Amino acid sequence: MDRLEHVLLIGPGNVGTRLAAALEAAGVRVERVTRTDGWPRAADPGVASPRLVAVREDDLPDVLDRLAPVARSRLLLVQNGFLEPVLGELGDVSRGLIWFTAKGEFFAELRPSVFSGPLADPLVRALVAGGLAAEVQTDRRAFMREMIIKGAWNGVVGLPLAVHGLALGEYLERCADEARALVDETCAAAGAWYGVEVDPEAAWRRLLETTPPIRWVRASSARALRWRNGAVVAMGRARGVPTPVNERLVEAVAQP
Ligand SMILES: NC(=O)c1ccc[n+]([C@@H]2O[C@H](COP(=O)([O-])OP(=O)(O)OC[C@H]3O[C@@H](n4cnc5c(N)ncnc54)[C@H](OP(=O)(O)O)[C@@H]3O)[C@@H](O)[C@H]2O)c1
C-alpha cells in the first residue's frame, strides 16, 4: 500500500482520537467504529481498508473475535501490553508502540511512537504528515526489544503507583530500587519468553528519560494486569526466571 486513504478506527478513545486527528490532518478519511456503531463494515472482509484497533487490552479478545473474517494483515494493534502470552501468535498483524500520553485534554509526546508490520510504512507517513512523531521499525527482533522496553515502562507507570498510592515522580524518587527491579525482571522474563536479549540498563534509562512530563500521573486502580505485570510473572514462570517484585505487587492488588 503506497498511500493511506481510509482507515476504520475501532475504539475512538484517548489514543484513537489523537491518532485520528493526525490522520485526518494528513487527508486520510477515518471511519469511527464504536461499541455500538460501525461494526457491520468493520467485520466485512470485502472492505479492504486497514482496521486501526485502539481499544484497551481487556477489550481486545472480543474485538479480534469479531474481526476474525478480516485478514490479519489488515489489522493494526496499538495496545500497550504483552499480547502474545495471553492471545498466542498474532500472525501478520501490524503493531504500534504508542509513546504519547493522552488523557482527556492532556497530551504529551514522550518520544516517537514505533510501528512495525505490513501497514507500518503508510501509517507512519500519514501520522508524521499529520504532526505526530512516529517511526517504522522493520526489524522484527528490534521491534520486540522495543516492545519489552515499553512493557517494562508500563510495569512501572501503573501497578506500583496504585499499590503505594504515589504519583509517578514521587514513586521514582522514593522507591527507585523497586522500580529498577521491576524493569530488570521484565527484561529478563519477557526477553527469555520472546527469545531476545534486552539490556535492562537501556530500559531503565528510557524510563527516566521519558517520564519527566508525566510525573503527576497516579493510578487509582491497577489496570490490565494480566497483560502487564501479570504477564511478566507468567512469562517468568514459563521460562524459569524469578519475578519476585512483580509477583508481590500483583498479589497486593489481588481480589481475596
Ligand atoms: N492513553 C494513553 O496515553 C495510552 C498511551 C499508550 C498506549 N495506550 C494504549 O492504548 C490502548 C487504548 O487506550 P486508551 O487510553 O485510548 O483507552 P480508552 O480511552 O478507554 O479508549 C478505548 C476506546 O475503545 C472503545 N471500545 C471498547 N470496546 C470496543 C468495541 N468492541 N468496539 C469499538 N470500540 C470499543 C471504548 O469505548 P467505551 O468508552 O464505551 O469503553 C473507548 O472509546 C490501551 O491498550 C492502552 O494501553 C494508551
Coordinates of C-alpha atoms and ligand atoms in Angstrom, one line a residue:
M1 CA 0.0 0.0 0.0
D2 CA 1.5 3.3 -1.1
R3 CA -0.7 5.8 0.5
L4 CA -3.3 5.5 3.3
E5 CA -6.6 6.9 2.1
H6 CA -9.1 5.4 4.5
V7 CA -9.0 3.6 7.9
L8 CA -11.6 2.1 10.2
L9 CA -10.7 3.2 13.7
I10 CA -12.0 0.7 16.2
G11 CA -12.1 2.4 19.7
P12 CA -12.1 6.2 19.3
G13 CA -10.9 6.8 22.9
N14 CA -7.9 8.7 24.2
V15 CA -5.4 7.1 21.8
G16 CA -7.7 6.6 18.9
T17 CA -8.8 10.2 18.9
R18 CA -5.3 11.5 18.8
L19 CA -4.3 9.1 16.0
A20 CA -7.4 10.0 14.1
A21 CA -6.7 13.8 14.4
A22 CA -3.2 13.3 12.9
L23 CA -4.5 11.0 10.1
E24 CA -7.3 13.5 9.2
A25 CA -4.8 16.4 9.2
A26 CA -2.9 14.3 6.6
G27 CA -6.0 13.9 4.5
V28 CA -6.9 10.3 5.5
R29 CA -10.6 9.5 5.9
V30 CA -11.2 8.0 9.3
E31 CA -14.4 6.0 9.8
R32 CA -15.0 5.6 13.6
V33 CA -16.3 2.3 14.9
T34 CA -17.7 2.3 18.5
R35 CA -19.1 -0.5 20.6
T36 CA -22.5 0.2 19.0
D37 CA -21.8 1.7 15.6
G38 CA -20.0 0.7 12.5
W39 CA -19.3 -3.0 13.2
P40 CA -21.0 -4.5 10.1
R41 CA -18.5 -2.7 7.9
A42 CA -15.6 -3.2 10.3
A43 CA -16.1 -7.0 10.2
D44 CA -16.8 -7.2 6.5
P45 CA -13.9 -8.8 4.7
G46 CA -15.0 -7.1 1.5
V47 CA -13.9 -3.7 3.0
A48 CA -10.2 -3.6 2.2
S49 CA -9.2 -0.6 4.4
P50 CA -6.9 -1.1 7.4
R51 CA -8.5 -1.6 10.8
L52 CA -6.7 0.6 13.4
V53 CA -7.6 -1.1 16.7
A54 CA -7.3 1.2 19.7
V55 CA -9.4 -0.5 22.3
R56 CA -8.0 -1.3 25.7
E57 CA -6.2 -4.7 26.1
D58 CA -9.1 -6.2 28.0
D59 CA -11.5 -5.5 25.1
L60 CA -9.1 -6.9 22.5
P61 CA -10.0 -10.6 22.6
D62 CA -13.7 -9.8 21.9
V63 CA -12.7 -7.3 19.1
L64 CA -10.3 -9.8 17.5
D65 CA -13.1 -12.4 17.5
R66 CA -15.4 -10.0 15.7
L67 CA -12.6 -9.2 13.2
A68 CA -12.0 -12.9 12.5
P69 CA -13.3 -12.7 8.9
V70 CA -10.8 -9.9 8.1
A71 CA -7.2 -10.7 7.0
R72 CA -4.8 -10.2 9.9
S73 CA -2.6 -8.2 7.5
R74 CA -5.3 -5.5 7.5
L75 CA -5.2 -5.1 11.3
L76 CA -3.0 -2.6 13.2
L77 CA -3.0 -3.0 17.0
V78 CA -1.7 -0.2 19.3
Q79 CA -2.2 -1.8 22.7
N80 CA 0.5 -1.4 25.3
G81 CA 0.7 -4.7 26.9
F82 CA 2.3 -8.1 26.2
L83 CA -0.3 -9.5 23.9
E84 CA 1.2 -12.9 22.8
P85 CA 1.3 -14.5 26.3
V86 CA -2.5 -14.0 26.5
L87 CA -3.6 -14.3 22.9
G88 CA -0.9 -16.6 21.4
E89 CA 0.7 -16.0 18.0
L90 CA -0.8 -12.9 16.3
G91 CA 0.2 -13.7 12.7
D92 CA 0.6 -10.9 10.1
V93 CA -0.8 -8.0 12.2
S94 CA 0.9 -4.7 12.3
R95 CA 1.7 -3.3 15.8
G96 CA 2.3 0.1 17.3
L97 CA 4.0 1.1 20.5
I98 CA 2.5 4.4 21.5
W99 CA 4.9 6.8 23.1
F100 CA 2.5 9.6 23.8
T101 CA 0.3 10.1 26.9
A102 CA -3.3 11.1 26.1
K103 CA -5.8 11.5 28.9
G104 CA -8.7 13.8 28.1
E105 CA -7.3 17.2 27.4
F106 CA -3.8 16.2 28.4
F107 CA -1.4 15.3 25.6
A108 CA 2.3 14.8 25.7
E109 CA 4.6 13.2 23.2
L110 CA 7.4 11.4 25.1
R111 CA 9.3 10.1 22.0
P112 CA 8.3 8.9 18.5
S113 CA 5.8 6.1 18.5
V114 CA 7.1 2.9 16.8
F115 CA 5.2 0.8 14.2
S116 CA 6.0 -2.5 12.7
G117 CA 4.4 -4.8 10.1
P118 CA 2.8 -4.5 6.7
L119 CA 0.8 -1.3 7.4
A120 CA 3.6 0.5 9.3
D121 CA 5.0 2.4 6.5
P122 CA 1.9 4.1 5.1
L123 CA 0.6 4.7 8.6
V124 CA 3.7 6.4 9.8
R125 CA 4.0 8.6 6.7
A126 CA 0.4 9.8 7.3
L127 CA 0.9 10.3 11.1
V128 CA 4.1 12.3 10.6
A129 CA 2.4 14.4 7.8
G130 CA -0.4 15.0 10.3
G131 CA 2.0 16.2 13.0
L132 CA 2.7 13.2 15.2
A133 CA 6.1 11.8 16.0
A134 CA 6.3 8.3 14.6
E135 CA 8.8 5.9 13.1
V136 CA 8.9 2.5 11.4
Q137 CA 10.9 -0.5 12.7
T138 CA 11.3 -3.1 10.0
D139 CA 13.5 -5.5 12.0
R140 CA 11.2 -7.9 13.9
R141 CA 13.6 -8.6 16.8
A142 CA 14.4 -4.9 17.2
F143 CA 10.7 -4.2 17.5
M144 CA 10.4 -7.0 20.1
R145 CA 13.1 -5.4 22.1
E146 CA 11.3 -2.0 21.9
M147 CA 8.1 -3.7 22.9
I148 CA 9.8 -5.2 26.0
I149 CA 11.3 -1.8 26.9
K150 CA 7.8 -0.3 26.6
G151 CA 6.4 -3.3 28.6
A152 CA 8.9 -2.5 31.4
W153 CA 7.8 1.1 31.3
N154 CA 4.2 0.1 31.7
G155 CA 5.0 -2.2 34.6
V156 CA 6.3 0.9 36.5
V157 CA 3.8 3.5 35.3
G158 CA 0.8 1.7 36.7
L159 CA 0.6 -1.1 39.2
P160 CA 3.2 0.1 41.8
L161 CA 1.6 3.6 41.8
A162 CA -1.7 2.0 42.7
V163 CA -0.1 -0.2 45.4
H164 CA 1.8 2.6 47.1
G165 CA -0.7 5.4 46.4
L166 CA 2.1 7.6 44.9
A167 CA 2.4 9.9 41.9
L168 CA 5.0 8.6 39.4
G169 CA 7.6 11.3 40.2
E170 CA 7.3 10.6 44.0
Y171 CA 7.5 6.8 43.3
L172 CA 10.6 7.1 41.2
E173 CA 12.3 9.2 43.9
R174 CA 11.2 7.1 47.0
C175 CA 11.1 3.6 45.5
A176 CA 13.9 3.7 42.9
D177 CA 15.2 0.3 43.8
E178 CA 11.8 -1.3 43.5
A179 CA 11.2 0.4 40.1
R180 CA 14.6 -0.8 38.9
A181 CA 13.8 -4.3 40.0
L182 CA 10.5 -4.3 38.1
V183 CA 12.4 -3.2 34.9
D184 CA 15.1 -5.8 35.4
E185 CA 12.6 -8.6 35.9
T186 CA 10.6 -7.6 32.9
C187 CA 13.6 -7.5 30.6
A188 CA 14.8 -10.9 31.9
A189 CA 11.4 -12.7 31.9
A190 CA 10.0 -11.2 28.7
G191 CA 13.4 -11.4 27.0
A192 CA 13.5 -15.2 27.8
W193 CA 9.9 -15.7 26.7
Y194 CA 10.2 -13.8 23.3
G195 CA 13.8 -15.1 22.7
V196 CA 15.5 -11.7 22.5
E197 CA 18.1 -10.1 24.8
V198 CA 17.1 -6.7 26.2
D199 CA 19.6 -4.5 28.0
P200 CA 17.9 -3.6 31.4
E201 CA 20.1 -0.5 31.7
A202 CA 18.7 0.8 28.3
A203 CA 15.1 0.1 29.5
W204 CA 15.8 1.9 32.8
R205 CA 17.3 4.9 31.0
R206 CA 14.3 5.1 28.7
L207 CA 12.0 5.2 31.7
L208 CA 14.0 8.0 33.3
E209 CA 14.2 10.0 30.0
T210 CA 10.6 9.8 29.0
T211 CA 8.7 10.2 32.3
P212 CA 9.5 13.9 33.4
P213 CA 6.5 15.3 31.5
I214 CA 4.1 12.9 33.4
R215 CA 5.5 12.9 36.9
W216 CA 2.0 13.8 38.1
V217 CA 0.4 10.5 36.9
R218 CA -1.3 8.4 39.5
A219 CA -3.1 5.1 39.2
S220 CA -6.2 4.8 41.4
S221 CA -6.5 1.1 40.3
A222 CA -4.2 -1.3 38.6
R223 CA -5.5 -1.9 35.1
A224 CA -4.9 -4.7 32.5
L225 CA -2.7 -6.6 34.9
R226 CA -2.8 -9.9 33.0
W227 CA -1.3 -8.1 30.0
R228 CA 1.4 -6.2 32.0
N229 CA 2.9 -7.2 35.4
G230 CA 0.8 -10.4 35.5
A231 CA 2.1 -11.3 32.0
V232 CA 5.7 -10.7 33.3
V233 CA 5.0 -13.2 36.2
A234 CA 3.5 -15.7 33.8
M235 CA 6.4 -15.4 31.3
G236 CA 8.9 -15.7 34.1
R237 CA 7.2 -18.9 35.4
A238 CA 7.1 -20.4 31.9
R239 CA 10.9 -19.8 31.4
G240 CA 12.2 -20.3 35.0
V241 CA 13.0 -16.6 35.5
P242 CA 12.2 -15.3 39.0
T243 CA 10.0 -12.2 39.2
P244 CA 9.5 -11.7 42.9
V245 CA 8.9 -8.0 42.9
N246 CA 6.2 -8.2 40.2
E247 CA 4.7 -11.1 42.0
R248 CA 4.5 -9.3 45.3
L249 CA 2.8 -6.2 43.7
V250 CA 0.4 -8.3 41.7
E251 CA -0.6 -10.2 44.9
A252 CA -1.0 -6.9 46.7
V253 CA -4.0 -6.0 44.5
A254 CA -5.4 -9.5 44.0
Q255 CA -9.0 -9.9 45.0
P256 CA -9.5 -12.1 48.1
Ligands
LIG1 N1 -4.0 6.8 26.8 C1 -2.7 6.7 26.7 O1 -1.9 7.7 27.0 C2 -2.0 5.5 26.1 C3 -0.7 5.5 25.8 C4 0.0 4.4 25.2 C5 -0.8 3.3 25.0 N2 -2.1 3.3 25.3 C6 -2.9 2.0 25.0 O2 -3.9 2.3 24.0 C7 -5.0 1.4 24.3 C8 -6.2 2.3 24.3 O3 -6.1 3.2 25.5 P1 -7.0 4.5 25.7 O4 -6.3 5.2 26.8 O5 -7.2 5.1 24.4 O6 -8.3 3.8 26.2 P2 -9.8 4.5 26.1 O7 -9.7 6.0 26.2 O8 -10.6 3.8 27.1 O9 -10.3 4.1 24.6 C9 -10.7 2.9 24.3 C10 -11.9 3.0 23.4 O10 -12.3 1.7 22.9 C11 -13.7 1.7 22.9 N3 -14.1 0.3 22.8 C12 -14.1 -0.7 23.7 N4 -14.6 -1.9 23.1 C13 -15.0 -1.6 21.9 C14 -15.6 -2.3 20.8 N5 -15.9 -3.6 21.0 N6 -15.8 -1.7 19.7 C15 -15.5 -0.4 19.5 N7 -14.9 0.4 20.4 C16 -14.7 -0.2 21.6 C17 -14.0 2.3 24.2 O11 -15.4 2.6 24.3 P3 -16.1 2.8 25.8 O12 -15.8 4.3 26.1 O13 -17.5 2.6 25.5 O14 -15.4 1.9 26.8 C18 -13.1 3.5 24.1 O15 -13.7 4.5 23.4 C19 -4.7 0.7 25.6 O16 -4.2 -0.6 25.3 C20 -3.6 1.5 26.2 O17 -2.8 0.7 27.0 C21 -2.7 4.3 25.9

